[in-house]
Coordinates of C-alpha atoms in Angstrom, one line a residue:
N1 CA 0.0 0.0 0.0
F2 CA 1.2 3.5 -1.0
H3 CA -0.5 5.9 1.4
G4 CA -0.9 9.5 0.1
V5 CA 0.1 8.6 -3.5
P6 CA -2.8 9.3 -5.9
Q7 CA -3.7 6.1 -7.8
P8 CA -4.7 6.3 -11.5
T9 CA -8.4 6.2 -12.1
A10 CA -10.5 5.1 -15.1
A11 CA -11.1 8.8 -16.0
T12 CA -7.4 9.5 -16.0
S13 CA -6.7 6.5 -18.2
I14 CA -9.4 7.6 -20.7
S15 CA -8.0 11.1 -20.8
G16 CA -4.5 9.9 -21.4
Q17 CA -5.8 7.7 -24.3
E18 CA -7.6 10.7 -25.8
D19 CA -4.5 12.8 -25.6
C20 CA -2.5 10.0 -27.3
C21 CA -5.1 9.7 -30.1
C22 CA -5.1 13.5 -30.7
A23 CA -1.3 13.5 -30.8
M24 CA -1.3 10.6 -33.3
I25 CA -3.9 12.3 -35.5
T26 CA -1.9 15.6 -35.4
E27 CA 1.2 13.7 -36.3
K28 CA -0.5 12.0 -39.2
L29 CA -1.9 15.3 -40.5
E30 CA 1.5 17.0 -40.3
A31 CA 3.0 14.0 -42.2
L32 CA 0.3 14.2 -44.8
S33 CA 0.8 18.0 -45.2
R34 CA 4.6 17.5 -45.6
D35 CA 4.0 14.8 -48.2
L36 CA 1.6 17.0 -50.1
D37 CA 4.0 19.9 -50.0
A38 CA 6.8 17.6 -51.2
R39 CA 4.7 16.6 -54.2
F40 CA 2.9 19.9 -55.0
N41 CA 4.6 22.7 -53.0
L42 CA 1.7 24.2 -51.1
K43 CA 3.1 27.8 -51.2
H44 CA 3.3 27.6 -55.0
V45 CA -0.3 26.3 -55.1
H46 CA -1.3 29.1 -52.7
R47 CA 0.2 31.8 -55.0
C48 CA -1.5 30.2 -58.1
L49 CA -4.9 30.1 -56.3
Q50 CA -4.4 33.7 -55.3
T51 CA -3.9 34.7 -58.9
V52 CA -6.9 32.7 -60.1
A53 CA -9.1 34.3 -57.4
K54 CA -8.0 37.8 -58.3
V55 CA -8.7 37.2 -62.0
L56 CA -12.1 35.6 -61.4
V57 CA -13.3 38.4 -59.1
V58 CA -12.8 41.0 -61.8
T59 CA -14.1 38.8 -64.7
T60 CA -17.6 40.3 -64.5
F61 CA -16.2 43.8 -64.8
V62 CA -14.0 42.9 -67.8
E63 CA -16.9 41.1 -69.5
D64 CA -19.2 44.0 -69.0
A65 CA -16.6 46.5 -70.3
L66 CA -16.1 44.4 -73.4
R67 CA -19.8 44.1 -73.9
M68 CA -19.9 47.9 -74.0
V69 CA -17.5 47.8 -77.0
L70 CA -19.0 44.9 -78.9
T71 CA -22.6 45.8 -78.5
F72 CA -22.4 49.6 -78.0
S73 CA -25.7 50.3 -79.9
E74 CA -27.5 47.8 -77.8
Q75 CA -26.2 49.3 -74.7
Q76 CA -27.4 52.7 -75.8
K77 CA -30.9 51.2 -76.3
S78 CA -30.7 49.6 -72.8
M79 CA -30.1 53.1 -71.4
V80 CA -33.4 54.1 -73.0
V81 CA -35.1 51.1 -71.6
A82 CA -33.7 51.9 -68.2
G83 CA -35.4 55.3 -68.4
W84 CA -32.6 57.7 -69.0
Q85 CA -34.2 60.5 -71.0
N86 CA -31.2 62.7 -71.9
P87 CA -29.7 61.5 -75.3
V88 CA -26.2 62.5 -74.1
L89 CA -26.5 59.9 -71.3
H90 CA -27.3 57.2 -73.7
T91 CA -23.6 57.5 -74.9
L92 CA -21.9 58.9 -71.8
L93 CA -23.1 56.1 -69.4
P94 CA -21.9 53.1 -71.6
V95 CA -18.5 54.9 -72.2
S96 CA -18.0 55.6 -68.5
S97 CA -18.9 52.0 -67.8
L98 CA -16.2 50.8 -70.2
V99 CA -13.5 53.1 -68.8
V100 CA -14.2 52.7 -65.1
Q101 CA -14.7 48.9 -65.1
F102 CA -11.7 48.1 -67.4
T103 CA -9.4 50.5 -65.5
G104 CA -10.4 49.2 -62.1
A105 CA -10.1 45.6 -63.2
I106 CA -6.6 46.1 -64.6
L107 CA -5.4 48.0 -61.5
A108 CA -6.8 45.4 -59.2
V109 CA -4.8 42.5 -60.7
L110 CA -1.5 44.3 -60.7
P111 CA 1.2 43.1 -58.2
S112 CA 0.6 44.4 -54.6
D113 CA 3.8 46.4 -54.3
S114 CA 2.3 49.8 -55.1
W115 CA -0.9 51.9 -54.5
R116 CA -2.4 50.8 -57.8
P117 CA -4.2 47.6 -56.7
E118 CA -5.8 49.4 -53.8
A119 CA -7.0 52.2 -56.2
G120 CA -8.4 49.5 -58.5
C121 CA -10.4 47.9 -55.6
Y122 CA -11.8 51.3 -54.5
T123 CA -12.8 52.0 -58.1
L124 CA -14.6 48.7 -58.5
L125 CA -16.3 49.1 -55.1
A126 CA -17.6 52.5 -56.1
W127 CA -18.8 51.1 -59.4
C128 CA -20.7 48.3 -57.7
L129 CA -22.6 50.9 -55.7
W130 CA -23.7 52.7 -58.8
H131 CA -24.2 49.8 -61.2
P132 CA -27.7 48.7 -60.1
F133 CA -29.0 52.2 -60.4
M134 CA -27.5 52.7 -63.8
Y135 CA -29.6 49.8 -65.2
R136 CA -32.6 50.4 -62.9
Q137 CA -31.9 47.1 -61.2
E138 CA -32.1 48.4 -57.7
T139 CA -35.4 46.5 -57.2
N140 CA -33.8 43.2 -58.3
C141 CA -32.8 41.6 -55.0
E142 CA -30.7 38.9 -56.6
F143 CA -28.8 41.3 -58.7
V144 CA -28.1 43.7 -55.8
L145 CA -27.1 40.9 -53.4
E146 CA -24.9 39.3 -56.0
T147 CA -23.2 42.6 -56.3
L148 CA -22.8 42.8 -52.5
T149 CA -21.2 39.4 -52.5
I150 CA -18.6 40.6 -55.1
Q151 CA -18.0 43.7 -53.0
G152 CA -17.3 41.4 -50.1
G153 CA -14.6 39.7 -52.1
L154 CA -13.2 43.1 -53.1
L155 CA -13.0 44.2 -49.5
I156 CA -11.1 41.0 -48.6
L157 CA -8.7 41.7 -51.5
L158 CA -8.4 45.3 -50.4
S159 CA -7.5 44.3 -46.9
H160 CA -4.8 42.0 -48.2
F161 CA -3.3 44.8 -50.3
M162 CA -3.3 47.1 -47.2
L163 CA -1.5 44.5 -45.2
S164 CA 1.0 44.0 -48.0
R165 CA 2.1 47.6 -48.0
P166 CA 5.8 48.1 -47.2
D167 CA 4.9 50.2 -44.2
A168 CA 2.7 47.5 -42.8
N169 CA 5.8 45.3 -42.2
Q170 CA 3.8 42.2 -42.7
P171 CA 4.7 39.3 -45.0
L172 CA 2.2 37.7 -47.4
I173 CA 1.8 34.6 -45.4
G174 CA 2.1 34.6 -41.6
C175 CA 2.2 37.5 -39.2
N176 CA 1.8 38.5 -35.6
K177 CA -1.2 40.2 -34.4
S178 CA -0.8 44.0 -34.6
N179 CA -2.7 46.8 -33.0
S180 CA -1.6 49.5 -35.5
P181 CA -4.4 51.6 -37.1
L182 CA -3.5 50.1 -40.5
H183 CA -3.9 46.5 -39.3
K184 CA -7.1 47.4 -37.4
C185 CA -8.6 49.0 -40.5
A186 CA -7.6 46.1 -42.7
N187 CA -9.0 43.5 -40.3
Q188 CA -12.3 45.4 -40.0
L189 CA -12.6 45.5 -43.8
Q190 CA -11.9 41.8 -44.0
A191 CA -14.6 41.1 -41.4
L192 CA -17.1 43.3 -43.3
G193 CA -16.1 41.5 -46.5
R194 CA -17.0 38.1 -44.9
M195 CA -20.4 39.4 -43.9
L196 CA -21.1 40.7 -47.4
L197 CA -19.7 37.6 -49.0
V198 CA -22.7 35.4 -47.8
A199 CA -25.4 37.9 -48.8
I200 CA -26.4 36.0 -51.9
F201 CA -26.6 32.7 -50.0
L202 CA -28.8 34.2 -47.3
Y203 CA -31.1 35.5 -50.1
Y204 CA -31.2 32.0 -51.7
A205 CA -32.2 30.6 -48.3
F206 CA -34.9 33.2 -47.8
Q207 CA -36.2 32.8 -51.3
K208 CA -36.6 29.1 -50.8
V209 CA -38.6 29.6 -47.6
H210 CA -40.7 32.3 -49.2
S211 CA -41.4 30.2 -52.4
Y212 CA -42.4 27.2 -50.3
A213 CA -44.7 29.4 -48.1
Q214 CA -46.3 30.8 -51.2
H215 CA -46.8 27.4 -52.7
E216 CA -48.4 26.1 -49.6
K217 CA -50.7 29.2 -49.4
I218 CA -51.9 28.7 -53.0
A219 CA -52.4 25.0 -52.5
D220 CA -54.4 25.6 -49.3
A221 CA -56.5 28.2 -51.0
L222 CA -57.3 25.8 -53.8
V223 CA -58.2 23.0 -51.4
R224 CA -60.5 25.3 -49.5
A225 CA -62.2 26.4 -52.7
A226 CA -62.6 22.8 -54.1
P227 CA -61.8 19.9 -51.8
N228 CA -61.4 17.6 -54.8
I229 CA -58.7 19.8 -56.3
T230 CA -56.0 17.7 -54.7
E231 CA -56.5 15.1 -57.4
A232 CA -55.8 17.6 -60.2
Y233 CA -53.3 19.7 -58.3
P234 CA -51.1 17.4 -56.2
Q235 CA -48.9 19.1 -53.7
A236 CA -45.4 19.2 -55.1
S237 CA -43.9 19.3 -51.6
S238 CA -44.4 16.1 -49.7
W239 CA -43.3 15.8 -46.1
G240 CA -40.1 14.1 -47.3
S241 CA -39.1 16.9 -49.7
F242 CA -40.1 19.5 -47.0
V243 CA -37.7 18.0 -44.5
V244 CA -34.9 17.8 -47.1
Q245 CA -35.4 21.4 -48.1
G246 CA -35.6 22.5 -44.5
L247 CA -32.4 20.7 -43.7
L248 CA -30.7 22.3 -46.7
I249 CA -31.8 25.8 -45.6
V250 CA -30.5 25.1 -42.1
V251 CA -27.2 23.9 -43.5
V252 CA -26.8 27.0 -45.7
L253 CA -27.7 29.3 -42.8
Y254 CA -25.2 27.4 -40.5
M255 CA -22.4 27.7 -43.1
C256 CA -23.1 31.4 -43.6
S257 CA -23.0 32.0 -39.8
L258 CA -19.6 30.2 -39.6
V259 CA -18.2 32.4 -42.4
I260 CA -19.4 35.5 -40.7
I261 CA -17.7 34.6 -37.4
G262 CA -14.7 33.2 -39.1
M263 CA -14.9 29.6 -38.0
K264 CA -13.8 26.9 -40.6
S265 CA -14.4 29.7 -43.1
R266 CA -11.8 28.6 -45.6
W267 CA -13.3 25.1 -46.0
I268 CA -16.8 26.5 -46.2
A269 CA -15.8 29.1 -48.8
L270 CA -14.1 26.4 -50.9
F271 CA -17.2 24.3 -50.8
L272 CA -19.5 27.2 -51.7
A273 CA -17.1 28.3 -54.5
L274 CA -17.4 24.8 -56.1
V275 CA -21.2 24.9 -55.7
M276 CA -21.4 28.3 -57.4
F277 CA -19.1 27.2 -60.2
F278 CA -21.2 24.2 -61.2
S279 CA -24.4 26.2 -60.6
A280 CA -23.3 28.9 -63.0
C281 CA -22.5 26.2 -65.7
Y282 CA -26.0 24.7 -65.2
V283 CA -28.2 27.8 -64.7
H284 CA -26.5 30.2 -67.1
P285 CA -25.1 28.3 -70.1
F286 CA -24.8 31.3 -72.4
W287 CA -22.9 29.2 -75.0
I288 CA -26.0 27.2 -76.0
F289 CA -27.8 30.3 -77.2
I290 CA -25.1 31.7 -79.4
F291 CA -25.9 29.8 -82.5
S292 CA -29.6 29.4 -81.9
S293 CA -32.3 31.0 -84.0
K294 CA -35.1 30.6 -81.5
E295 CA -36.8 33.2 -79.3
Y296 CA -36.8 32.9 -75.5
Y297 CA -38.6 34.4 -72.5
S298 CA -36.4 36.8 -70.5
E299 CA -36.1 36.0 -66.8
G300 CA -34.1 37.7 -64.0
V301 CA -33.8 41.1 -65.7
A302 CA -36.0 43.8 -64.1
G303 CA -38.1 45.6 -66.7
M304 CA -37.9 42.6 -69.1
E305 CA -39.5 39.9 -67.1
G306 CA -41.6 37.7 -69.5
D307 CA -40.5 39.6 -72.6
T308 CA -39.7 37.6 -75.7
V309 CA -36.1 38.1 -76.8
D310 CA -33.9 36.8 -79.6
A311 CA -31.1 34.3 -79.0
F312 CA -28.4 36.9 -79.1
T313 CA -30.0 39.0 -76.4
M314 CA -30.7 35.9 -74.3
S315 CA -27.0 34.8 -74.7
D316 CA -25.9 38.3 -73.7
H317 CA -28.0 38.3 -70.5
Q318 CA -26.9 34.7 -69.6
R319 CA -23.3 35.6 -70.2
Y320 CA -23.5 38.5 -67.9
F321 CA -25.0 36.4 -65.1
F322 CA -22.5 33.6 -65.7
F323 CA -19.5 35.9 -65.3
Q324 CA -21.1 37.6 -62.4
T325 CA -21.4 34.2 -60.7
M326 CA -17.7 33.6 -61.6
S327 CA -16.8 36.7 -59.8
T328 CA -18.7 35.4 -56.7
V329 CA -16.5 32.2 -57.1
G330 CA -13.5 34.4 -57.1
A331 CA -14.6 36.3 -54.0
L332 CA -15.1 33.0 -52.1
L333 CA -11.6 31.8 -53.3
L334 CA -10.1 35.1 -51.9
L335 CA -11.4 34.1 -48.5
V336 CA -9.9 30.6 -49.0
V337 CA -6.5 32.2 -49.9
H338 CA -6.3 35.1 -47.5
G339 CA -8.3 33.7 -44.6
P340 CA -10.8 35.4 -42.3
G341 CA -8.3 37.8 -40.6
N342 CA -7.7 38.5 -37.0
L343 CA -11.3 39.4 -36.2
S344 CA -12.3 35.8 -36.4
I345 CA -12.3 32.6 -34.4
D346 CA -9.9 30.7 -36.7
E347 CA -7.2 33.4 -36.9
Q348 CA -7.6 35.6 -33.8
H349 CA -4.0 34.8 -32.9
G350 CA -2.6 35.3 -36.4
P351 CA -3.0 33.9 -39.9
M352 CA -2.7 30.1 -40.6
Q353 CA 0.9 29.1 -41.4
L354 CA 1.4 27.0 -44.5
P355 CA 3.6 24.0 -43.6
T356 CA 6.3 23.5 -46.3
A357 CA 9.2 21.3 -46.9
K358 CA 10.6 23.3 -49.8
G359 CA 10.5 26.8 -48.4
D360 CA 9.3 29.5 -50.7
A361 CA 11.0 28.2 -53.8

């Protein structure tokens, strides 16, 4: 008997086993990370992804600027449709759109060792505020919130450029938490960018709830008017589909909340980027309208809902929405690349370090 000496208990044994398992898992993950870096060089992949994200986030601005050149007469007509009465504005607005968007996009993708990329971000942010009003799309919620999502990506990119200034004394990857005004401003912009980034997904969730409620309201009114109507008008939403849709909405809202607070936000942003990419290819396949001779019903364009348009106009609209979604993909990838910032749960003690076996080469 060893009096006064604490004896190991079952709880202590279990705790020791859990610590051992965690250590083993951590060791395995570090080994996997080193193996991946030895094969692909993670820092090189990081830089490539950063370039792809920057290019994608400005694609909608470049595409819209080129559209002004290639279809200038059509853009003048669209100014008339939008309600601009002064003939001078029918030319001035498309020209200003071309100059501002193209200039801002070129500046934003330049290397981050000067003031030009920041100027490009500010230019595109200002344009995003004006764009819905120029086309009288301020009542189009999806259009406005898609623009807000792109603005969120631009704010994340802007915060990265600010932290890459020579006077910020912060490397591209890895830094210590700083309380300087520049760092505080950059981190606040990054947090605001995260909140704006999920705007379109919150809209999709709300739209799903609203459409389901409207459907049930119409179905209930029909049943009250004619009890036998259920045979001719079966409810499209069974309990099974209702549960599935409800769970999907909860998952979307949960992921959006995690992005906002900066918890597991890189992985969630990567998942949402992949979803948006495949969604754009499915919902806005502008390429199938290019060589068509049919007429189509216009959807998603305020002021032209239900109008019959030719294949060229339909392709033009779908191409715009496609590249707008691609910019959303780029905005999400910017969060993947640069992370949520210090005002987050994941990186409140500093950005994630990329493990590497090859260094920066």
